[in-house]
Coordinates of C-alpha atoms in Angstrom, one line a residue:
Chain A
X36 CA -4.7 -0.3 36.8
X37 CA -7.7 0.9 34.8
X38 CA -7.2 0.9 31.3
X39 CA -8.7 3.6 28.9
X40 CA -10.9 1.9 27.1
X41 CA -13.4 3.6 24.6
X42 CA -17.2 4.0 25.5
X43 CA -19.5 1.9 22.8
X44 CA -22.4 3.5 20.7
X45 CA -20.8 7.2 22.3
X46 CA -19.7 10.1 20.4
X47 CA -16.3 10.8 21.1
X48 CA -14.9 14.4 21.5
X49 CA -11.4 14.1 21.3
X50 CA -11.0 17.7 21.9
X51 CA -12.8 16.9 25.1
X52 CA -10.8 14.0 26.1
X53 CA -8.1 14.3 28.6
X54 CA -4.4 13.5 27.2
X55 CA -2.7 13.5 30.5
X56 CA -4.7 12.1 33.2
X57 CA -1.8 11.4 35.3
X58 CA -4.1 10.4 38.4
X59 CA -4.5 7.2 36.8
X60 CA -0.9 6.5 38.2
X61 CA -1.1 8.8 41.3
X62 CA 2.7 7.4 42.2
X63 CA 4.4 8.9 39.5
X64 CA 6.8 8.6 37.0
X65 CA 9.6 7.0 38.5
X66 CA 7.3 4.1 40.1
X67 CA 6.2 4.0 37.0
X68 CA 9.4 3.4 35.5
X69 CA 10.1 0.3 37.6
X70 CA 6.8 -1.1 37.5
X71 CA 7.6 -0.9 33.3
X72 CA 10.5 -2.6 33.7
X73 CA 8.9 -5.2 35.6
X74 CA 6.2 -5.6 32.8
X75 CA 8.7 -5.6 30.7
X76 CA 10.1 -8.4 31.8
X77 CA 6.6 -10.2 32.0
X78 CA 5.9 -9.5 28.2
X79 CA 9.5 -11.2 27.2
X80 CA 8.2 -14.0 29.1
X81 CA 5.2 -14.7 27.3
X82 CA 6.6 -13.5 24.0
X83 CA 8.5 -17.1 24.4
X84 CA 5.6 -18.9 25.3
X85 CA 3.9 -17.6 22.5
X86 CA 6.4 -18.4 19.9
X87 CA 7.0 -21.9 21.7
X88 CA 3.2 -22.8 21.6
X89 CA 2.7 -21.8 18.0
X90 CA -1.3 -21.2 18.2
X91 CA -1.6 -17.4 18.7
X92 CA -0.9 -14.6 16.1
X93 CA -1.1 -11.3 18.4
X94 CA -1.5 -7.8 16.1
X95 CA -1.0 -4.2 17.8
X96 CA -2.1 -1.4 16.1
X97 CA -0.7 1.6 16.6
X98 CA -1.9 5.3 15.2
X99 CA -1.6 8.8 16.2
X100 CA 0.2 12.5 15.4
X101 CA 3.6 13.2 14.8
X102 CA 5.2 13.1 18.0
X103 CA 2.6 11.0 20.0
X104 CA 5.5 8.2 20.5
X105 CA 4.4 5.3 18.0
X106 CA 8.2 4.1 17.9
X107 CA 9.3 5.3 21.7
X108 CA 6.3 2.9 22.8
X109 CA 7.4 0.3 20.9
X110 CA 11.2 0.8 22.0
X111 CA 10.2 0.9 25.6
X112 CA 7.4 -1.7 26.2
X113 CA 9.4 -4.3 24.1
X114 CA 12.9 -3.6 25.8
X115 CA 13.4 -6.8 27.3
X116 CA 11.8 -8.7 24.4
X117 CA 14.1 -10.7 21.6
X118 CA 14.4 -8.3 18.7
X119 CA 13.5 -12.0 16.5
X120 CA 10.2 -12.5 18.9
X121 CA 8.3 -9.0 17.4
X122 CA 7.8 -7.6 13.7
X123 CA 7.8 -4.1 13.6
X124 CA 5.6 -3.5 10.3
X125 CA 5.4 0.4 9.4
X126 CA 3.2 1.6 7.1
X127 CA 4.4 5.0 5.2
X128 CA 3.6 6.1 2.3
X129 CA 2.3 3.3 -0.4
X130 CA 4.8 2.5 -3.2
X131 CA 3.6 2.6 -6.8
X132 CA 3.3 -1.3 -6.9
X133 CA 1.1 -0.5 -3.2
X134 CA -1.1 1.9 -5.0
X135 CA -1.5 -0.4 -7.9
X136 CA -3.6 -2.9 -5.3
X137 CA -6.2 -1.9 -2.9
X138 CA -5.5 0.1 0.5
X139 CA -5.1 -3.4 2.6
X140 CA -3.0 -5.5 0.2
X141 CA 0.2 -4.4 1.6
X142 CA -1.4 -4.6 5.4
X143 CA -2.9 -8.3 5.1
X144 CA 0.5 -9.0 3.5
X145 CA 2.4 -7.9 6.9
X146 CA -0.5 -9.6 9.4
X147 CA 1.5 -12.0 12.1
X148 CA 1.2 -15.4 11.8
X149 CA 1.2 -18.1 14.1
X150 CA 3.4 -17.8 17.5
X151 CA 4.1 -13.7 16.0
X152 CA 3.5 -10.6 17.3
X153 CA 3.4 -7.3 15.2
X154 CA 3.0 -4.0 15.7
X155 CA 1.9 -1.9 12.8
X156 CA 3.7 1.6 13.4
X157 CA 0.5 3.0 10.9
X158 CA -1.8 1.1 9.4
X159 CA -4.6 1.1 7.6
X160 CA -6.2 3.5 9.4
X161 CA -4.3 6.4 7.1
X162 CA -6.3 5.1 4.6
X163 CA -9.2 6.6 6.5
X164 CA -7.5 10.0 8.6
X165 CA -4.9 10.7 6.2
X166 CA -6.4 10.3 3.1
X167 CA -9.6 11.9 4.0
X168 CA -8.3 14.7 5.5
X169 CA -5.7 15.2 2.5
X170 CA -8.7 14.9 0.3
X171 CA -5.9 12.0 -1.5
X172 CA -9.5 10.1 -2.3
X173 CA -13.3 11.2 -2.7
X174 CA -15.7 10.2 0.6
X175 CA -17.4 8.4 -1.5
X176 CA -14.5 5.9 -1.6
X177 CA -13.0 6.3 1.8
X178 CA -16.4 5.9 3.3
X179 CA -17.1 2.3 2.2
X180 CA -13.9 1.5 3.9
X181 CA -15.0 1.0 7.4
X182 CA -16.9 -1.9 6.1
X183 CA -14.4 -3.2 4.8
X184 CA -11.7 -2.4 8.3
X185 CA -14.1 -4.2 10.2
X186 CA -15.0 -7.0 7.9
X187 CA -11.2 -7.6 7.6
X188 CA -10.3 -7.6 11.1
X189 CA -13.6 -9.9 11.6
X190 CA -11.6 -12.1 8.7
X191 CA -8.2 -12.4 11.2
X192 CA -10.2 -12.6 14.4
X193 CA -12.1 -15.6 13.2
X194 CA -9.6 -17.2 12.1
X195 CA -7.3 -16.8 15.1
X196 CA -5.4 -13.4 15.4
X197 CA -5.6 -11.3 18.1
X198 CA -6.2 -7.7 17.6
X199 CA -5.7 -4.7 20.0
X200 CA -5.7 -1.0 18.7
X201 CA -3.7 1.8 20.4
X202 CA -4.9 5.2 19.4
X203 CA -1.6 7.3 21.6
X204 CA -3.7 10.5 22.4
X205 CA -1.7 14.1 23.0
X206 CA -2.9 17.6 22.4
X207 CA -2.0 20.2 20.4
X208 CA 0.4 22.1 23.1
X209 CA 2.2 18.5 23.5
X210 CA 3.2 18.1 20.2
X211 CA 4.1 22.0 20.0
X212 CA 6.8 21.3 22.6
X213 CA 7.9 18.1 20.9
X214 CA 8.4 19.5 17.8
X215 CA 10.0 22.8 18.6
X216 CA 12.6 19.9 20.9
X217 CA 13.1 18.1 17.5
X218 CA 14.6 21.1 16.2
X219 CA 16.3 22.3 19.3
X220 CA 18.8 18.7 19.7
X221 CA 20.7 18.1 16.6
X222 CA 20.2 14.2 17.2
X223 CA 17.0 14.7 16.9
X224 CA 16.5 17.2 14.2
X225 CA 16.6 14.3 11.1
X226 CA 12.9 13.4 12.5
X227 CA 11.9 17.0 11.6
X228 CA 9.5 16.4 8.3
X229 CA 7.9 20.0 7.1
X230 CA 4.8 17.5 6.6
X231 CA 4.4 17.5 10.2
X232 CA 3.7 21.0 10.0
X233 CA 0.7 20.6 7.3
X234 CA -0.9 17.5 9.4
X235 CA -0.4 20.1 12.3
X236 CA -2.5 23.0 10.5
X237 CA -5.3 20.3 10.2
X238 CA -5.2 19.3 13.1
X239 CA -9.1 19.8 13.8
X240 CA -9.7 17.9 10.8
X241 CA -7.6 14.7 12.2
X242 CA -9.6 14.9 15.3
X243 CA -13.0 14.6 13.0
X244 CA -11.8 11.7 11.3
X245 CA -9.8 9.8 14.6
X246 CA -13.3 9.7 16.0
X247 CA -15.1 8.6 13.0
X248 CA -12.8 5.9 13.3
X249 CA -12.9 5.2 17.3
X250 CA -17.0 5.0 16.3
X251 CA -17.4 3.0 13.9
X252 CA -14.5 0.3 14.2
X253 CA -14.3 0.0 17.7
X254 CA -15.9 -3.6 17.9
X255 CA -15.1 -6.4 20.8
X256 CA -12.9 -8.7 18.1
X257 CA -10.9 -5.6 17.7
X258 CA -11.2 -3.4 20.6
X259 CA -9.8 0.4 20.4
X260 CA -8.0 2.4 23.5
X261 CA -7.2 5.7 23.8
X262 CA -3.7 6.4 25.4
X263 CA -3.2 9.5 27.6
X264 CA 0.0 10.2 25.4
X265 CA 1.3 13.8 26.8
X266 CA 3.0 12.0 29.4
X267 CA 5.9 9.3 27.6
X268 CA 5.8 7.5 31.2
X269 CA 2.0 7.2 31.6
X270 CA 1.8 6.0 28.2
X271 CA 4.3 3.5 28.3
X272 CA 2.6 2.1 31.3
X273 CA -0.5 1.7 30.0
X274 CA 0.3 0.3 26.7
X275 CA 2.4 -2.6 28.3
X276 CA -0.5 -3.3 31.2
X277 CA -2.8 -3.6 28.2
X278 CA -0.2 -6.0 26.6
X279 CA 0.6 -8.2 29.4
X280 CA -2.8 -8.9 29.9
X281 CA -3.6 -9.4 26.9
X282 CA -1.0 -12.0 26.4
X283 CA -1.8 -13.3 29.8
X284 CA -5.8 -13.8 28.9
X285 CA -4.6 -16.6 26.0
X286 CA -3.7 -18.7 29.0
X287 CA -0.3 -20.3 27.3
X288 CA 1.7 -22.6 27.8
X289 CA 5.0 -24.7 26.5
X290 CA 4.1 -27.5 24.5
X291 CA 5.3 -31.0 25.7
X292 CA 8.4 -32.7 24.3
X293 CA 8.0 -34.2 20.9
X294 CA 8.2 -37.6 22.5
X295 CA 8.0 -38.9 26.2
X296 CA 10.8 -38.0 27.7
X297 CA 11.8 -41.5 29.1
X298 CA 12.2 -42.6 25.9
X299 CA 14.4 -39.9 25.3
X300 CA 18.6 -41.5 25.3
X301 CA 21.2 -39.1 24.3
X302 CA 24.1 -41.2 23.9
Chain B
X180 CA -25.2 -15.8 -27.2
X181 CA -27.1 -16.3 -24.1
X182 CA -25.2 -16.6 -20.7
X183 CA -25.5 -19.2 -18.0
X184 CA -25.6 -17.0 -15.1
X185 CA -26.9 -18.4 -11.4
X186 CA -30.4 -17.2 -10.6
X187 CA -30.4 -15.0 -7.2
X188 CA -32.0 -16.5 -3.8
X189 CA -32.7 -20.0 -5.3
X190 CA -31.9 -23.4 -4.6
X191 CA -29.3 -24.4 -6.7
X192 CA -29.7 -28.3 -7.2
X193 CA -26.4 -28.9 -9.4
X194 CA -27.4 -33.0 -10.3
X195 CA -30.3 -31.1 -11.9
X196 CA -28.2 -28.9 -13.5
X197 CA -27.7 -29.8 -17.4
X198 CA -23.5 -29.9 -17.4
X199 CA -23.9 -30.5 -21.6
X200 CA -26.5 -27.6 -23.0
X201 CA -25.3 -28.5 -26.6
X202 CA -28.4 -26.1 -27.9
X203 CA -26.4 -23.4 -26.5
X204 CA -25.0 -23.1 -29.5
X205 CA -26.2 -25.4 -32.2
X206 CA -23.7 -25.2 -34.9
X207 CA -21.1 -27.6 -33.0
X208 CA -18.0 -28.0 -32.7
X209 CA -16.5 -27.0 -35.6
X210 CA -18.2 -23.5 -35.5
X211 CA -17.6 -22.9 -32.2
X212 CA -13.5 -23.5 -32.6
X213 CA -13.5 -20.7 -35.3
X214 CA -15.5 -18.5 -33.1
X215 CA -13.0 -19.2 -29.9
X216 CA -10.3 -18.1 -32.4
X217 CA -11.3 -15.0 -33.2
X218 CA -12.4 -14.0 -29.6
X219 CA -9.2 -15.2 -28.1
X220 CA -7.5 -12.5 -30.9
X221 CA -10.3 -9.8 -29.5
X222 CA -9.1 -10.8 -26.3
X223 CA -5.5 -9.9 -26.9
X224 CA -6.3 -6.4 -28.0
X225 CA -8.6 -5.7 -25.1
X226 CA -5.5 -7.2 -22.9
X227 CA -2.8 -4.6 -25.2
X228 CA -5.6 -1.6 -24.0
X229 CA -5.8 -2.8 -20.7
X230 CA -2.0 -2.8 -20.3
X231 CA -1.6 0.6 -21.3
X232 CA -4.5 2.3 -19.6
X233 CA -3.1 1.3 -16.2
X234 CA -6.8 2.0 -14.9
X235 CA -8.4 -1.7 -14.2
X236 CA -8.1 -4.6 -12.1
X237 CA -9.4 -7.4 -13.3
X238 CA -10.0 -10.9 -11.7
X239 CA -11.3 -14.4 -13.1
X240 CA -11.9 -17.4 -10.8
X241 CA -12.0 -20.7 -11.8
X242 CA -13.3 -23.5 -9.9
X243 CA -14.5 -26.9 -10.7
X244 CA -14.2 -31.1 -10.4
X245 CA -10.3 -32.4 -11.6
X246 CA -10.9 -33.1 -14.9
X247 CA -13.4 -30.1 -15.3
X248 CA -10.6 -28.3 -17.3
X249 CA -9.3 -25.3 -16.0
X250 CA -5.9 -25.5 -17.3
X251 CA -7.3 -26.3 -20.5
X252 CA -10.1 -23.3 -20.4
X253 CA -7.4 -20.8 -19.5
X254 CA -4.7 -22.3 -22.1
X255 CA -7.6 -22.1 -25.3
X256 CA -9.3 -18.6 -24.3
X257 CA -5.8 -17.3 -23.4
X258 CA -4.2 -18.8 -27.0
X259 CA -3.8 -15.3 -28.1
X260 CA -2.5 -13.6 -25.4
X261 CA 1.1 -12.7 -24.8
X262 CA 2.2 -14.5 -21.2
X263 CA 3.1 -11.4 -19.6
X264 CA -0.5 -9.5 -20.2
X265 CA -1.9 -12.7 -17.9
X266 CA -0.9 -14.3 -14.5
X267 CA -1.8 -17.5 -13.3
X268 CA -2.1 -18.1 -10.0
X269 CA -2.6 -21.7 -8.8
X270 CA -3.5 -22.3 -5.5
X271 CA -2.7 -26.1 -4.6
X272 CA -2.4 -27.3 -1.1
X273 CA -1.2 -24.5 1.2
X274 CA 2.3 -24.5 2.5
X275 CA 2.9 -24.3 6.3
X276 CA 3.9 -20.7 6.2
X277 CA 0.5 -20.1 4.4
X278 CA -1.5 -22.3 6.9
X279 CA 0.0 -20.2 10.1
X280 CA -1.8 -17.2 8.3
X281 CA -6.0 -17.0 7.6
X282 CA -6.8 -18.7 4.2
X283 CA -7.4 -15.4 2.8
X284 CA -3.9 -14.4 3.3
X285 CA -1.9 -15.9 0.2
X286 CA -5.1 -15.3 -2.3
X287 CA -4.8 -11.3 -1.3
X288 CA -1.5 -11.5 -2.1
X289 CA -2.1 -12.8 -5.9
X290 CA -5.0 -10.4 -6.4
X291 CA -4.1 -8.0 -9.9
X292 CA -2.7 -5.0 -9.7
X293 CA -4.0 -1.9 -12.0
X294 CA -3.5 -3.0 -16.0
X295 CA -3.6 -6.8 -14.8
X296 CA -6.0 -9.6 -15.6
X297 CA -5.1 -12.2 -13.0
X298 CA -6.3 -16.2 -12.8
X299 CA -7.2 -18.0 -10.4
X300 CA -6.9 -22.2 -11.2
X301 CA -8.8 -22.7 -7.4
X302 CA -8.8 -20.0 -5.1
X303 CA -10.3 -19.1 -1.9
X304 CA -13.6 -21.4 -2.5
X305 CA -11.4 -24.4 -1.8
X306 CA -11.9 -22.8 1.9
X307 CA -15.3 -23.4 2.0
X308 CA -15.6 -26.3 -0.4
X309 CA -12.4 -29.3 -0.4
X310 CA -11.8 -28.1 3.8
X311 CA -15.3 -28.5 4.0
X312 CA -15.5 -32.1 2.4
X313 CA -12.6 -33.4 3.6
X314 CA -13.3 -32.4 7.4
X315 CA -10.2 -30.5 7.4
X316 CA -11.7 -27.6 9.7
X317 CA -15.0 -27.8 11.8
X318 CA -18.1 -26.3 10.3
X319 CA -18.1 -23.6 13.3
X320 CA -14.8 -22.5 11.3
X321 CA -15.7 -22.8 7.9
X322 CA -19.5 -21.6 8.0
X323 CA -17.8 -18.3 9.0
X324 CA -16.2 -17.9 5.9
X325 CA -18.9 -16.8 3.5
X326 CA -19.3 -13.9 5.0
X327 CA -15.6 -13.2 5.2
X328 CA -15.2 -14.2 1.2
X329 CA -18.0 -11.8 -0.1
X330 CA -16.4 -8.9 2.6
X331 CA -13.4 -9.5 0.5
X332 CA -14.6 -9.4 -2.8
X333 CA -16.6 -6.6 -2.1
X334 CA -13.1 -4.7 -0.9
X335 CA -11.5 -5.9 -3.8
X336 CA -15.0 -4.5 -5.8
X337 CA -15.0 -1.5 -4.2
X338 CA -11.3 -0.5 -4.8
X339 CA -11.7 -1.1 -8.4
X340 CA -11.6 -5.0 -9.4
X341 CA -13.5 -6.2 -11.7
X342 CA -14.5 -9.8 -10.6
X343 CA -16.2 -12.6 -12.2
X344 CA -16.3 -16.4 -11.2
X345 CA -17.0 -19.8 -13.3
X346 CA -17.7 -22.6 -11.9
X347 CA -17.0 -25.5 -14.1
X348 CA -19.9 -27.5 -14.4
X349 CA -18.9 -31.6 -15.3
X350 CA -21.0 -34.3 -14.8
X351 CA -19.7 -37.6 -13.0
X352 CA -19.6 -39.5 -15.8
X353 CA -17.6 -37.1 -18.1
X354 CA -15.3 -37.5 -15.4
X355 CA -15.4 -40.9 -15.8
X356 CA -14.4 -40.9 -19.1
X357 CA -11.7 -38.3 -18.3
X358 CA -9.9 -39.8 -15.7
X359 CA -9.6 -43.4 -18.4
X360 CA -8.3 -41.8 -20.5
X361 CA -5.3 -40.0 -18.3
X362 CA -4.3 -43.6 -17.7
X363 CA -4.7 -44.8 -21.6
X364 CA -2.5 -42.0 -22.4
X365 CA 1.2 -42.2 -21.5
X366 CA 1.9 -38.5 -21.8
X367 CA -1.2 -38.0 -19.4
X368 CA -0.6 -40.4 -17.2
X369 CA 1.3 -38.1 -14.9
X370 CA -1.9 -36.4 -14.1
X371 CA -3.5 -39.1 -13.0
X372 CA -3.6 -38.5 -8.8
X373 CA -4.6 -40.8 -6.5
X374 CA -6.8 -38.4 -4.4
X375 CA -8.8 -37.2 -7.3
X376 CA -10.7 -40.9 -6.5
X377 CA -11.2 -39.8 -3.6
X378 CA -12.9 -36.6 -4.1
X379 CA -14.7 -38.3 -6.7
X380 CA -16.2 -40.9 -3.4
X381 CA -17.2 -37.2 -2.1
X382 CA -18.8 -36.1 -5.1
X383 CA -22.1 -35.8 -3.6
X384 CA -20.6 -33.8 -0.8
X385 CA -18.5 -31.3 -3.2
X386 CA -21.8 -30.7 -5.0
X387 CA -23.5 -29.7 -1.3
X388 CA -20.9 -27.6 -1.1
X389 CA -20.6 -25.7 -4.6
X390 CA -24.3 -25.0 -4.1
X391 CA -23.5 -23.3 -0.5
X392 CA -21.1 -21.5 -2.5
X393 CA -23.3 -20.3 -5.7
X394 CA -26.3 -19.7 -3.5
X395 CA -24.3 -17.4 -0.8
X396 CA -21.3 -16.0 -2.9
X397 CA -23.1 -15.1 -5.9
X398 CA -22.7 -11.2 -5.3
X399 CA -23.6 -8.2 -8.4
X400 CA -19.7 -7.3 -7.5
X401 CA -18.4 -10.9 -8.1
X402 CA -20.9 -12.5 -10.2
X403 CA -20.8 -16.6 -10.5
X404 CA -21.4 -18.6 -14.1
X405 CA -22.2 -22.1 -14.1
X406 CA -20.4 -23.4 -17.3
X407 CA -21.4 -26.5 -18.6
X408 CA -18.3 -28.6 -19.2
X409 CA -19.0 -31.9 -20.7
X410 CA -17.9 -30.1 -24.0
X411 CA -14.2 -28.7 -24.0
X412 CA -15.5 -26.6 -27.1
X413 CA -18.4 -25.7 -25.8
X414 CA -16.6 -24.4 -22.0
X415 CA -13.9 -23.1 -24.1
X416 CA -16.6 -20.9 -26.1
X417 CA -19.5 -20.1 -23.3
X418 CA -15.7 -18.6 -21.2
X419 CA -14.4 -16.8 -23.7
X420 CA -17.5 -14.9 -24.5
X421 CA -18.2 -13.8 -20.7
X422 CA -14.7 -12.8 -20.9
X423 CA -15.1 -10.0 -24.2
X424 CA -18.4 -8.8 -22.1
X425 CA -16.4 -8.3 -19.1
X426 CA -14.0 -6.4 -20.9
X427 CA -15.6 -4.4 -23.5
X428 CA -18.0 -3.3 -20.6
X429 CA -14.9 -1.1 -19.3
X430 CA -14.9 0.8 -22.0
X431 CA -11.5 1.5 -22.1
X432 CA -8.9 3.7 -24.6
X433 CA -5.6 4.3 -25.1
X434 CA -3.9 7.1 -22.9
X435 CA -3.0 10.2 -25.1
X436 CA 0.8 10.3 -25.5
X437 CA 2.6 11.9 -22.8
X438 CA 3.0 15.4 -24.3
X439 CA 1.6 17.0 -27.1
X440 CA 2.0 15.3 -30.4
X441 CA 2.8 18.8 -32.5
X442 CA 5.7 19.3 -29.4
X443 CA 7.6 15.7 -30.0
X444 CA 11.0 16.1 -31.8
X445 CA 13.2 13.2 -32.3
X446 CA 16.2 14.4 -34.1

């Protein structure tokens, strides 16, 4: 499977880019399904090599609108996974003791260690989309931060974490029909946040600044891809091809016993 | 009284360097304790405004030879200062949850929070320097590291820290002396640690190191002083002066009181 990977030294016209593209998975959403499962499976695998092996710390970012499915992806890829084996770290909004410290404190604080995986439902990247496009800070101080995005991520990269970047792409109609859903199923109406509606109004505004950020801190230690989000199956696909591989790429395995094992008696 | 800042893109050859500098301040001892004393109490009051104007961040590092007297600088130049206005963070050998995350991780975790002034007795430069020295990590890991330490300062900078660095300048003699008379000395005798002889075999190698570390880290946003420390009174006096700059250079007042003085009734 092709993954959606984001061009290098391109503008990038969100607006432009597709959000569906089911042709990618021209079999459709029940294959789909099963193949998932099977992935699944594959990730839960390697989730307990990884912890075994005690070398890797493996970070997913996630970001995107209301409704783009940061916590269904999560809930779906990691199914078959130990709920000890992942941290789920989310970032709302910063508690007076956060705001006391600079925009990463509480992000470096939640990076994995080694033999972890995390996800980061949010992240810092609000402290460049939300922020700016709240006007919550001046450009004169969110600007500096992509420096400083990339010279952190640089930071855990060198000194062993693995970093991938989901940016979970769906267009305005998408979320319309997701959001008028929310309020239709009473289940579901407790996700409802009149918020959503403001971040929805400026929506053109959290295109701007999504592609500021696929620009400018899209680098090869901590590569960006844009998910075809309308489509929950599609996405969920993709995200857990990109994770199996990426997992898969670290070449693992369990470490020997901790002493020969015919010198092991259990008496 | 005149500074002993580190001179930009030069060699820094610390054998060279004079570690006594008496004619810094020619009145002695004596003069110099009743100077400390009334800085330290200018030092409280700037602490008291800092407190309450809930605006700065500020950060002191403190590095240095065992011996060089860090506790002992912080303990005289802090005399005045209630323990709550100041936190010490010591950073000894990392534990094993802090060595399965980047070396930066449990420093940005002690960095000060708005109306704090926060210590560091070693810090991050132990990275670059005693890993360094003591082989712990290959230079293709460590070398990296200077550019991840001034990204980080220049975060911390950028989001309103105010950061300033001594380096604690003895000479191997002094520590001669100083290490003689922890053993003559019952109640110091407990300081006395076996590895400090072996850092002093290295000394040669540490001093390679600190001038990496002046000559690459010595940023306008995190400034480095070379103190010369063969004189407690003399450390205790050049430190304590940097520190009033630092301070008085914010400029700070006390925040009105929360409503209208001519509208407060307390009956």
């Amino acid at each position: 499977m092709k993954f959606p990977s984001v061009p290098k030294d391109k503008k990038i016209d969100l607006h432009k880019w597709d959000s569906s593209q089911k042709e990618l998975f021209p079999a459709g959403k029940e294959e789909a399904q099963a193949e998932l499962n099977q992935l699944s499976l594959r990730i839960a695998e390697l989730q307990k090599c990884l912890y075994a092996e005690h070398k890797h710390k493996v970070l997913f970012v996630l970001q995107g609108m209301d409704t783009s499915g940061k916590n269904g992806t999560i809930r779906n890829v990691f199914q078959a996974v130990s709920p000890q084996g992942v941290n789920i770290a989310s970032f709302n909004k910063p508690s007076p003791l956060e705001l006391d410290h600079d925009y990463l404190w509480r992000i470096h604080a939640q990076t994995p260690g080694k033999g972890e995986i995390v996800f980061f439902d949010r992240s810092h990247y609000e402290d460049v989309t939300a922020v700016r496009v709240n006007k919550l800070m001046p450009k004169s101080i969110w600007s500096k931060r992509f420096d400083h995005i990339n010279a952190f991520e640089k930071l855990l990269s060198d000194e062993g974490t693995i970093i991938v970047k989901f940016f979970l792409h769906i267009d305005k109609e998408t979320q319309k029909e997701r959001l008028l859903s929310r309020l239709k199923e009473p289940e579901k109406r407790w996700k409802f946040d009149p918020s959503d509606l403001v971040a929805r109004k400026l929506w053109k505004n959290y295109m701007e600044a999504y592609e500021e950020v696929l620009e400018r801190t899209n680098t090869a230690y901590a590569p960006w891809y844009i998910i075809p989000s309308n489509h929950r199956w599609l996405r969920n696909l993709i995200v857990a091809h990109i994770i199996v591989k990426t997992l898969e790429d670290l070449k693992m395995s369990y470490p020997e016993a901790a002493m020969p094992m015919d010198e092991i008696i259990i008496d």
